[in-house]
PDB file of C-alpha atoms and ligand atoms in Angstrom:
ATOM      1  CA  MET G   1      58.139 127.348 120.626  1.00 96.00           C
ATOM      2  CA  SER G   2      57.074 124.086 122.224  1.00 98.00           C
ATOM      3  CA  ILE G   3      56.226 121.235 119.841  1.00 99.00           C
ATOM      4  CA  GLY G   4      53.895 118.284 120.338  1.00 99.00           C
ATOM      5  CA  ILE G   5      53.038 115.288 118.062  1.00 99.00           C
ATOM      6  CA  ILE G   6      49.766 113.534 118.207  1.00 99.00           C
ATOM      7  CA  GLY G   7      50.347 110.150 116.305  1.00 98.00           C
ATOM      8  CA  ALA G   8      53.520 108.063 116.648  1.00 98.00           C
ATOM      9  CA  GLY G   9      53.278 105.957 113.628  1.00 98.00           C
ATOM     10  CA  ALA G  10      55.140 106.250 110.258  1.00 98.00           C
ATOM     11  CA  ILE G  11      54.756 110.042 110.055  1.00 98.00           C
ATOM     12  CA  GLY G  12      54.688 111.171 113.721  1.00 98.00           C
ATOM     13  CA  SER G  13      57.715 109.119 114.567  1.00 98.00           C
ATOM     14  CA  ALA G  14      59.531 110.410 111.381  1.00 98.00           C
ATOM     15  CA  ILE G  15      58.837 113.957 112.406  1.00 98.00           C
ATOM     16  CA  ALA G  16      60.195 113.174 115.898  1.00 98.00           C
ATOM     17  CA  ARG G  17      63.291 111.570 114.331  1.00 98.00           C
ATOM     18  CA  ALA G  18      63.865 114.604 112.145  1.00 98.00           C
ATOM     19  CA  LEU G  19      63.400 117.041 115.129  1.00 98.00           C
ATOM     20  CA  SER G  20      65.684 115.174 117.551  1.00 98.00           C
ATOM     21  CA  ALA G  21      68.417 114.895 114.932  1.00 97.00           C
ATOM     22  CA  ARG G  22      68.405 118.639 114.799  1.00 97.00           C
ATOM     23  CA  GLY G  23      68.295 119.068 118.558  1.00 98.00           C
ATOM     24  CA  ILE G  24      64.658 120.318 118.582  1.00 98.00           C
ATOM     25  CA  ALA G  25      62.684 119.074 121.602  1.00 98.00           C
ATOM     26  CA  ALA G  26      59.144 117.742 121.210  1.00 99.00           C
ATOM     27  CA  SER G  27      56.561 115.604 123.084  1.00 98.00           C
ATOM     28  CA  ILE G  28      54.857 112.777 121.297  1.00 99.00           C
ATOM     29  CA  ALA G  29      51.606 110.886 121.875  1.00 98.00           C
ATOM     30  CA  ASN G  30      49.629 107.982 120.564  1.00 98.00           C
ATOM     31  CA  SER G  31      46.280 106.249 121.283  1.00 98.00           C
ATOM     32  CA  ARG G  32      47.929 103.699 123.941  1.00 98.00           C
ATOM     33  CA  GLY G  33      49.518 106.175 126.128  1.00 98.00           C
ATOM     34  CA  PRO G  34      53.078 107.330 126.959  1.00 98.00           C
ATOM     35  CA  GLY G  35      54.206 103.856 128.387  1.00 98.00           C
ATOM     36  CA  SER G  36      53.924 102.381 124.830  1.00 98.00           C
ATOM     37  CA  LEU G  37      56.397 105.259 123.631  1.00 98.00           C
ATOM     38  CA  ALA G  38      59.160 104.654 126.142  1.00 97.00           C
ATOM     39  CA  THR G  39      61.365 102.863 123.702  1.00 98.00           C
ATOM     40  CA  LEU G  40      60.905 105.489 121.080  1.00 98.00           C
ATOM     41  CA  ALA G  41      61.589 108.318 123.501  1.00 98.00           C
ATOM     42  CA  ALA G  42      64.601 106.693 125.027  1.00 98.00           C
ATOM     43  CA  GLU G  43      65.946 106.396 121.354  1.00 98.00           C
ATOM     44  CA  LEU G  44      65.519 110.070 120.458  1.00 98.00           C
ATOM     45  CA  PRO G  45      67.189 112.772 122.546  1.00 98.00           C
ATOM     46  CA  GLY G  46      64.876 115.586 123.281  1.00 98.00           C
ATOM     47  CA  ILE G  47      61.715 113.591 122.514  1.00 98.00           C
ATOM     48  CA  THR G  48      59.469 113.011 125.433  1.00 98.00           C
ATOM     49  CA  ALA G  49      56.569 110.461 125.651  1.00 98.00           C
ATOM     50  CA  ALA G  50      53.396 112.212 126.507  1.00 98.00           C
ATOM     51  CA  SER G  51      49.536 111.982 126.772  1.00 98.00           C
ATOM     52  CA  VAL G  52      47.618 113.325 123.809  1.00 98.00           C
ATOM     53  CA  GLU G  53      46.406 116.153 126.259  1.00 98.00           C
ATOM     54  CA  GLU G  54      50.042 117.100 127.004  1.00 98.00           C
ATOM     55  CA  ALA G  55      51.088 117.033 123.392  1.00 98.00           C
ATOM     56  CA  ALA G  56      48.154 119.078 122.434  1.00 98.00           C
ATOM     57  CA  ARG G  57      49.171 121.987 124.752  1.00 98.00           C
ATOM     58  CA  ALA G  58      52.185 122.729 122.863  1.00 98.00           C
ATOM     59  CA  ASP G  59      52.512 125.928 120.812  1.00 98.00           C
ATOM     60  CA  MET G  60      52.806 123.881 117.499  1.00 99.00           C
ATOM     61  CA  VAL G  61      50.929 120.478 117.385  1.00 99.00           C
ATOM     62  CA  PHE G  62      51.614 117.973 114.624  1.00 99.00           C
ATOM     63  CA  LEU G  63      48.474 115.904 113.880  1.00 98.00           C
ATOM     64  CA  ALA G  64      49.534 112.593 112.286  1.00 98.00           C
ATOM     65  CA  VAL G  65      46.830 110.032 112.576  1.00 98.00           C
ATOM     66  CA  PRO G  66      44.894 108.024 109.893  1.00 97.00           C
ATOM     67  CA  TRP G  67      42.039 110.130 108.494  1.00 97.00           C
ATOM     68  CA  SER G  68      39.281 108.167 110.085  1.00 97.00           C
ATOM     69  CA  LYS G  69      40.914 108.381 113.583  1.00 98.00           C
ATOM     70  CA  ILE G  70      41.333 112.239 113.538  1.00 98.00           C
ATOM     71  CA  PRO G  71      37.911 113.220 115.077  1.00 98.00           C
ATOM     72  CA  ALA G  72      38.536 110.897 118.208  1.00 98.00           C
ATOM     73  CA  ALA G  73      42.137 112.054 118.523  1.00 98.00           C
ATOM     74  CA  VAL G  74      41.270 115.666 118.757  1.00 98.00           C
ATOM     75  CA  ARG G  75      37.991 115.371 120.769  1.00 98.00           C
ATOM     76  CA  GLY G  76      38.037 117.394 123.866  1.00 96.00           C
ATOM     77  CA  LEU G  77      41.523 118.827 123.263  1.00 98.00           C
ATOM     78  CA  GLY G  78      40.391 122.585 122.849  1.00 94.00           C
ATOM     79  CA  PRO G  79      40.064 125.342 123.318  1.00 97.00           C
ATOM     80  CA  TRP G  80      43.080 125.894 120.838  1.00 98.00           C
ATOM     81  CA  GLU G  81      43.412 129.505 121.481  1.00 97.00           C
ATOM     82  CA  GLY G  82      45.360 130.213 118.275  1.00 98.00           C
ATOM     83  CA  ARG G  83      47.856 127.324 118.750  1.00 98.00           C
ATOM     84  CA  ILE G  84      49.320 125.985 115.486  1.00 98.00           C
ATOM     85  CA  VAL G  85      47.983 122.634 114.393  1.00 98.00           C
ATOM     86  CA  VAL G  86      50.206 121.107 111.461  1.00 98.00           C
ATOM     87  CA  ASP G  87      47.906 119.007 109.369  1.00 98.00           C
ATOM     88  CA  THR G  88      50.073 116.090 107.977  1.00 98.00           C
ATOM     89  CA  ASN G  89      47.031 114.089 107.124  1.00 98.00           C
ATOM     90  CA  ASN G  90      45.645 112.667 103.803  1.00 97.00           C
ATOM     91  CA  PRO G  91      41.982 111.565 103.339  1.00 97.00           C
ATOM     92  CA  ILE G  92      42.989 108.184 102.268  1.00 96.00           C
ATOM     93  CA  GLU G  93      43.605 105.078 104.336  1.00 92.00           C
ATOM     94  CA  ALA G  94      44.848 101.469 104.375  1.00 88.00           C
ATOM     95  CA  PRO G  95      43.812  98.817 103.674  1.00 91.00           C
ATOM     96  CA  ASP G  96      41.852  99.818 100.612  1.00 91.00           C
ATOM     97  CA  PHE G  97      43.248 103.230  99.934  1.00 92.00           C
ATOM     98  CA  ARG G  98      40.069 104.556  98.580  1.00 92.00           C
ATOM     99  CA  ALA G  99      39.804 108.442  98.623  1.00 93.00           C
ATOM    100  CA  VAL G 100      37.417 109.658 101.369  1.00 96.00           C
ATOM    101  CA  ASP G 101      34.547 111.720  99.905  1.00 95.00           C
ATOM    102  CA  LEU G 102      34.935 115.246 101.463  1.00 95.00           C
ATOM    103  CA  GLY G 103      31.841 116.677  99.639  1.00 95.00           C
ATOM    104  CA  GLY G 104      34.171 118.918  97.702  1.00 94.00           C
ATOM    105  CA  ARG G 105      35.848 120.498 100.706  1.00 95.00           C
ATOM    106  CA  ALA G 106      39.572 120.838 101.087  1.00 95.00           C
ATOM    107  CA  SER G 107      40.824 118.148 103.555  1.00 96.00           C
ATOM    108  CA  SER G 108      42.509 120.909 105.631  1.00 96.00           C
ATOM    109  CA  ASP G 109      39.156 122.627 105.909  1.00 96.00           C
ATOM    110  CA  VAL G 110      37.773 119.493 107.324  1.00 97.00           C
ATOM    111  CA  VAL G 111      40.633 119.228 109.774  1.00 98.00           C
ATOM    112  CA  ALA G 112      40.240 122.836 110.839  1.00 98.00           C
ATOM    113  CA  GLY G 113      36.592 122.224 111.552  1.00 97.00           C
ATOM    114  CA  LEU G 114      37.564 119.602 114.175  1.00 98.00           C
ATOM    115  CA  VAL G 115      40.047 121.986 115.860  1.00 98.00           C
ATOM    116  CA  PRO G 116      38.053 125.243 116.185  1.00 98.00           C
ATOM    117  CA  GLY G 117      40.362 128.187 117.216  1.00 98.00           C
ATOM    118  CA  ALA G 118      43.616 126.474 116.084  1.00 98.00           C
ATOM    119  CA  ARG G 119      45.645 128.025 113.259  1.00 98.00           C
ATOM    120  CA  VAL G 120      45.963 124.962 110.962  1.00 98.00           C
ATOM    121  CA  VAL G 121      48.885 124.735 108.521  1.00 98.00           C
ATOM    122  CA  LYS G 122      48.974 121.927 106.026  1.00 98.00           C
ATOM    123  CA  ALA G 123      52.485 120.572 105.675  1.00 98.00           C
ATOM    124  CA  PHE G 124      54.548 117.388 105.884  1.00 98.00           C
ATOM    125  CA  ASN G 125      51.686 115.435 104.012  1.00 97.00           C
ATOM    126  CA  HIS G 126      53.215 114.805 100.713  1.00 96.00           C
ATOM    127  CA  LEU G 127      56.446 112.824 101.099  1.00 95.00           C
ATOM    128  CA  LYS G 128      56.815 109.414 102.293  1.00 94.00           C
ATOM    129  CA  ALA G 129      57.930 109.042 105.999  1.00 96.00           C
ATOM    130  CA  ALA G 130      61.327 107.656 105.067  1.00 95.00           C
ATOM    131  CA  LEU G 131      62.006 110.893 103.054  1.00 95.00           C
ATOM    132  CA  LEU G 132      61.403 112.995 106.227  1.00 96.00           C
ATOM    133  CA  THR G 133      64.061 111.078 108.229  1.00 95.00           C
ATOM    134  CA  GLY G 134      66.435 110.961 105.358  1.00 92.00           C
ATOM    135  CA  ASP G 135      68.896 113.644 104.314  1.00 94.00           C
ATOM    136  CA  PRO G 136      66.993 116.713 103.117  1.00 96.00           C
ATOM    137  CA  GLN G 137      69.898 117.564 100.869  1.00 95.00           C
ATOM    138  CA  ALA G 138      69.281 115.813  97.662  1.00 90.00           C
ATOM    139  CA  GLU G 139      70.751 116.137  94.175  1.00 89.00           C
ATOM    140  CA  GLY G 140      72.694 119.192  95.198  1.00 93.00           C
ATOM    141  CA  GLY G 141      69.677 121.026  96.591  1.00 97.00           C
ATOM    142  CA  ARG G 142      67.076 120.788  99.382  1.00 98.00           C
ATOM    143  CA  ARG G 143      63.980 118.652  99.267  1.00 97.00           C
ATOM    144  CA  VAL G 144      60.778 120.673  99.010  1.00 98.00           C
ATOM    145  CA  LEU G 145      57.956 120.589 101.715  1.00 98.00           C
ATOM    146  CA  PHE G 146      54.822 122.500 100.829  1.00 98.00           C
ATOM    147  CA  VAL G 147      53.003 124.671 103.294  1.00 98.00           C
ATOM    148  CA  SER G 148      49.512 126.123 103.040  1.00 98.00           C
ATOM    149  CA  GLY G 149      46.822 127.630 105.395  1.00 98.00           C
ATOM    150  CA  SER G 150      44.731 130.695 106.204  1.00 97.00           C
ATOM    151  CA  ASP G 151      47.013 132.234 108.734  1.00 98.00           C
ATOM    152  CA  ALA G 152      50.243 133.698 107.139  1.00 98.00           C
ATOM    153  CA  ALA G 153      52.093 134.079 110.528  1.00 98.00           C
ATOM    154  CA  ALA G 154      51.378 130.345 111.434  1.00 98.00           C
ATOM    155  CA  ARG G 155      52.582 129.323 107.868  1.00 98.00           C
ATOM    156  CA  ALA G 156      55.788 131.375 108.484  1.00 98.00           C
ATOM    157  CA  GLU G 157      56.311 129.516 111.848  1.00 98.00           C
ATOM    158  CA  VAL G 158      56.061 126.229 110.143  1.00 98.00           C
ATOM    159  CA  ALA G 159      58.254 127.306 107.198  1.00 98.00           C
ATOM    160  CA  LYS G 160      60.969 128.388 109.793  1.00 98.00           C
ATOM    161  CA  LEU G 161      60.902 124.904 111.313  1.00 98.00           C
ATOM    162  CA  ILE G 162      61.047 123.220 107.948  1.00 98.00           C
ATOM    163  CA  GLU G 163      64.244 125.480 107.269  1.00 98.00           C
ATOM    164  CA  ARG G 164      65.775 124.458 110.533  1.00 98.00           C
ATOM    165  CA  LEU G 165      65.188 120.803 109.572  1.00 98.00           C
ATOM    166  CA  GLY G 166      67.216 121.440 106.352  1.00 98.00           C
ATOM    167  CA  PHE G 167      64.192 121.255 103.906  1.00 98.00           C
ATOM    168  CA  PHE G 168      63.041 124.109 101.669  1.00 98.00           C
ATOM    169  CA  PRO G 169      59.620 125.307 102.563  1.00 98.00           C
ATOM    170  CA  LEU G 170      57.480 126.234  99.578  1.00 98.00           C
ATOM    171  CA  ASP G 171      54.554 128.638 100.838  1.00 98.00           C
ATOM    172  CA  LEU G 172      51.709 128.125  98.543  1.00 98.00           C
ATOM    173  CA  GLY G 173      49.274 130.456 100.278  1.00 98.00           C
ATOM    174  CA  GLY G 174      45.850 130.254 101.968  1.00 95.00           C
ATOM    175  CA  THR G 175      43.644 127.197 102.696  1.00 90.00           C
ATOM    176  CA  GLU G 176      42.501 126.962  99.034  1.00 91.00           C
ATOM    177  CA  ALA G 177      46.126 126.310  98.088  1.00 95.00           C
ATOM    178  CA  GLY G 178      45.971 123.082 100.200  1.00 96.00           C
ATOM    179  CA  ARG G 179      44.121 121.589  97.345  1.00 96.00           C
ATOM    180  CA  LEU G 180      47.327 121.769  95.274  1.00 97.00           C
ATOM    181  CA  HIS G 181      49.242 119.504  97.767  1.00 97.00           C
ATOM    182  CA  GLN G 182      46.232 117.504  98.985  1.00 95.00           C
ATOM    183  CA  PHE G 183      46.499 113.822  98.439  1.00 95.00           C
ATOM    184  CA  PRO G 184      44.813 112.383  96.531  1.00 95.00           C
ATOM    185  CA  GLY G 185      43.619 114.933  94.082  1.00 92.00           C
ATOM    186  CA  GLY G 186      46.251 117.617  94.116  1.00 95.00           C
ATOM    187  CA  PRO G 187      48.929 117.828  91.274  1.00 96.00           C
ATOM    188  CA  LEU G 188      51.861 118.352  93.675  1.00 97.00           C
ATOM    189  CA  PRO G 189      51.994 115.349  96.108  1.00 93.00           C
ATOM    190  CA  VAL G 190      53.317 113.077  93.289  1.00 83.00           C
ATOM    191  CA  LEU G 191      56.228 115.307  92.907  1.00 92.00           C
ATOM    192  CA  ASN G 192      59.471 114.933  94.966  1.00 92.00           C
ATOM    193  CA  LEU G 193      60.949 118.397  94.235  1.00 96.00           C
ATOM    194  CA  VAL G 194      64.518 119.740  95.044  1.00 97.00           C
ATOM    195  CA  LYS G 195      65.281 123.528  95.450  1.00 97.00           C
ATOM    196  CA  PHE G 196      68.773 124.539  94.191  1.00 96.00           C
ATOM    197  CA  ASP G 197      69.961 127.391  96.141  1.00 85.00           C
TER     198      ASP G 197
HETATM  199  N1  NAP J 201      52.867 106.966 106.140  1.00 82.11           N
HETATM  200  C1  NAP J 201      53.259 107.967 105.318  1.00 82.11           C
HETATM  201  O1  NAP J 201      54.308 107.758 104.551  1.00 82.11           O
HETATM  202  C2  NAP J 201      52.535 109.319 105.142  1.00 82.11           C
HETATM  203  C3  NAP J 201      53.008 110.185 104.317  1.00 82.11           C
HETATM  204  C4  NAP J 201      52.254 111.468 104.339  1.00 82.11           C
HETATM  205  C5  NAP J 201      51.049 111.600 105.071  1.00 82.11           C
HETATM  206  N2  NAP J 201      50.682 110.656 105.801  1.00 82.11           N
HETATM  207  C6  NAP J 201      49.443 110.815 106.649  1.00 82.11           C
HETATM  208  O2  NAP J 201      49.836 110.909 108.134  1.00 82.11           O
HETATM  209  C7  NAP J 201      48.860 110.490 108.932  1.00 82.11           C
HETATM  210  C8  NAP J 201      49.339 109.434 109.698  1.00 82.11           C
HETATM  211  O3  NAP J 201      49.758 108.307 108.963  1.00 82.11           O
HETATM  212  P1  NAP J 201      50.869 107.100 109.398  1.00 82.11           P
HETATM  213  O4  NAP J 201      51.150 106.363 108.233  1.00 82.11           O
HETATM  214  O5  NAP J 201      51.842 107.708 110.315  1.00 82.11           O
HETATM  215  O6  NAP J 201      49.816 106.228 110.348  1.00 82.11           O
HETATM  216  P2  NAP J 201      50.117 105.078 111.227  1.00 82.11           P
HETATM  217  O7  NAP J 201      51.684 104.611 110.977  1.00 82.11           O
HETATM  218  O8  NAP J 201      49.142 103.992 111.198  1.00 82.11           O
HETATM  219  O9  NAP J 201      50.231 105.775 112.654  1.00 82.11           O
HETATM  220  C9  NAP J 201      48.944 106.221 113.270  1.00 82.11           C
HETATM  221  C10 NAP J 201      49.307 106.776 114.642  1.00 82.11           C
HETATM  222  O10 NAP J 201      48.148 107.493 115.034  1.00 82.11           O
HETATM  223  C11 NAP J 201      47.747 107.137 116.435  1.00 82.11           C
HETATM  224  N3  NAP J 201      46.435 107.316 116.694  1.00 82.11           N
HETATM  225  C12 NAP J 201      45.339 106.651 116.152  1.00 82.11           C
HETATM  226  N4  NAP J 201      44.085 106.998 116.830  1.00 82.11           N
HETATM  227  C13 NAP J 201      44.603 108.015 117.808  1.00 82.11           C
HETATM  228  C14 NAP J 201      43.902 108.626 118.819  1.00 82.11           C
HETATM  229  N5  NAP J 201      42.423 108.511 118.975  1.00 82.11           N
HETATM  230  N6  NAP J 201      44.646 109.383 119.576  1.00 82.11           N
HETATM  231  C15 NAP J 201      45.982 109.509 119.401  1.00 82.11           C
HETATM  232  N7  NAP J 201      46.713 108.812 118.577  1.00 82.11           N
HETATM  233  C16 NAP J 201      45.985 108.007 117.644  1.00 82.11           C
HETATM  234  C17 NAP J 201      48.309 105.780 116.455  1.00 82.11           C
HETATM  235  O11 NAP J 201      48.521 105.344 117.908  1.00 82.11           O
HETATM  236  P3  NAP J 201      48.645 103.760 118.222  1.00 82.11           P
HETATM  237  O12 NAP J 201      50.104 103.543 117.762  1.00 82.11           O
HETATM  238  O13 NAP J 201      48.713 103.767 119.775  1.00 82.11           O
HETATM  239  O14 NAP J 201      47.651 103.062 117.592  1.00 82.11           O
HETATM  240  C18 NAP J 201      49.599 105.712 115.680  1.00 82.11           C
HETATM  241  O15 NAP J 201      50.719 106.142 116.560  1.00 82.11           O
HETATM  242  C19 NAP J 201      47.717 109.992 107.933  1.00 82.11           C
HETATM  243  O16 NAP J 201      46.756 110.968 107.816  1.00 82.11           O
HETATM  244  C20 NAP J 201      48.510 109.836 106.595  1.00 82.11           C
HETATM  245  O17 NAP J 201      47.636 109.985 105.492  1.00 82.11           O
HETATM  246  C21 NAP J 201      51.332 109.342 105.910  1.00 82.11           C
END
């Protein structure tokens, strides 16, 4: 399964580092083009600097851009034809960190509306970037990453990748479960959980 990452800031580059450290290849893109990612790609074996269009063609596409930039980042990238989009995003943004009013919708529903035809899985959104690049083994167990989304097979694919990265995937279920690990608002993002095997 090919992997693309749209967004190469704190979260996008942390995911690239975690993948590279486990020998998993991926392409990564930002708003400024592949040339601006040459240094990052040279540092990370298996990670290739790409255009947004190239990264979006992967079987599994991580979306990791500030909330207000998501519509522009995904515009024109379809048809998604069942490819998995991993929604790592939170509807809150620097500099004021005020929660975006979603009119009661789950944030992943809003993202899904922007990538019609994609199988959206919400994951990798609740831990700080540094914890994604750090050792997933913690306190004698594995750090937990939550997974939710309407497509069970897509959730399973993302969970499998989370396992390969050394974390423990906690599948919360369908899209509505996304509210549990939505930040801000959900009760789970404030928790840095460890699963003891
Ligand atoms: N930071 C965290 O610890 C953390 C934790 C959990 C979840 N999140 C969520 O992850 C998402 C990304 O946050 P971040 O902290 O990684 O943001 P960030 O450090 O500001 O990086 C944002 C990235 O998005 C790219 N981007 C912006 N507009 C784009 C466009 N139109 N097309 C392609 N790429 C575009 C930027 O490209 P350029 O570099 O070219 O500008 C940059 O690489 C947010 O939704 C945030 O809520 C963040």
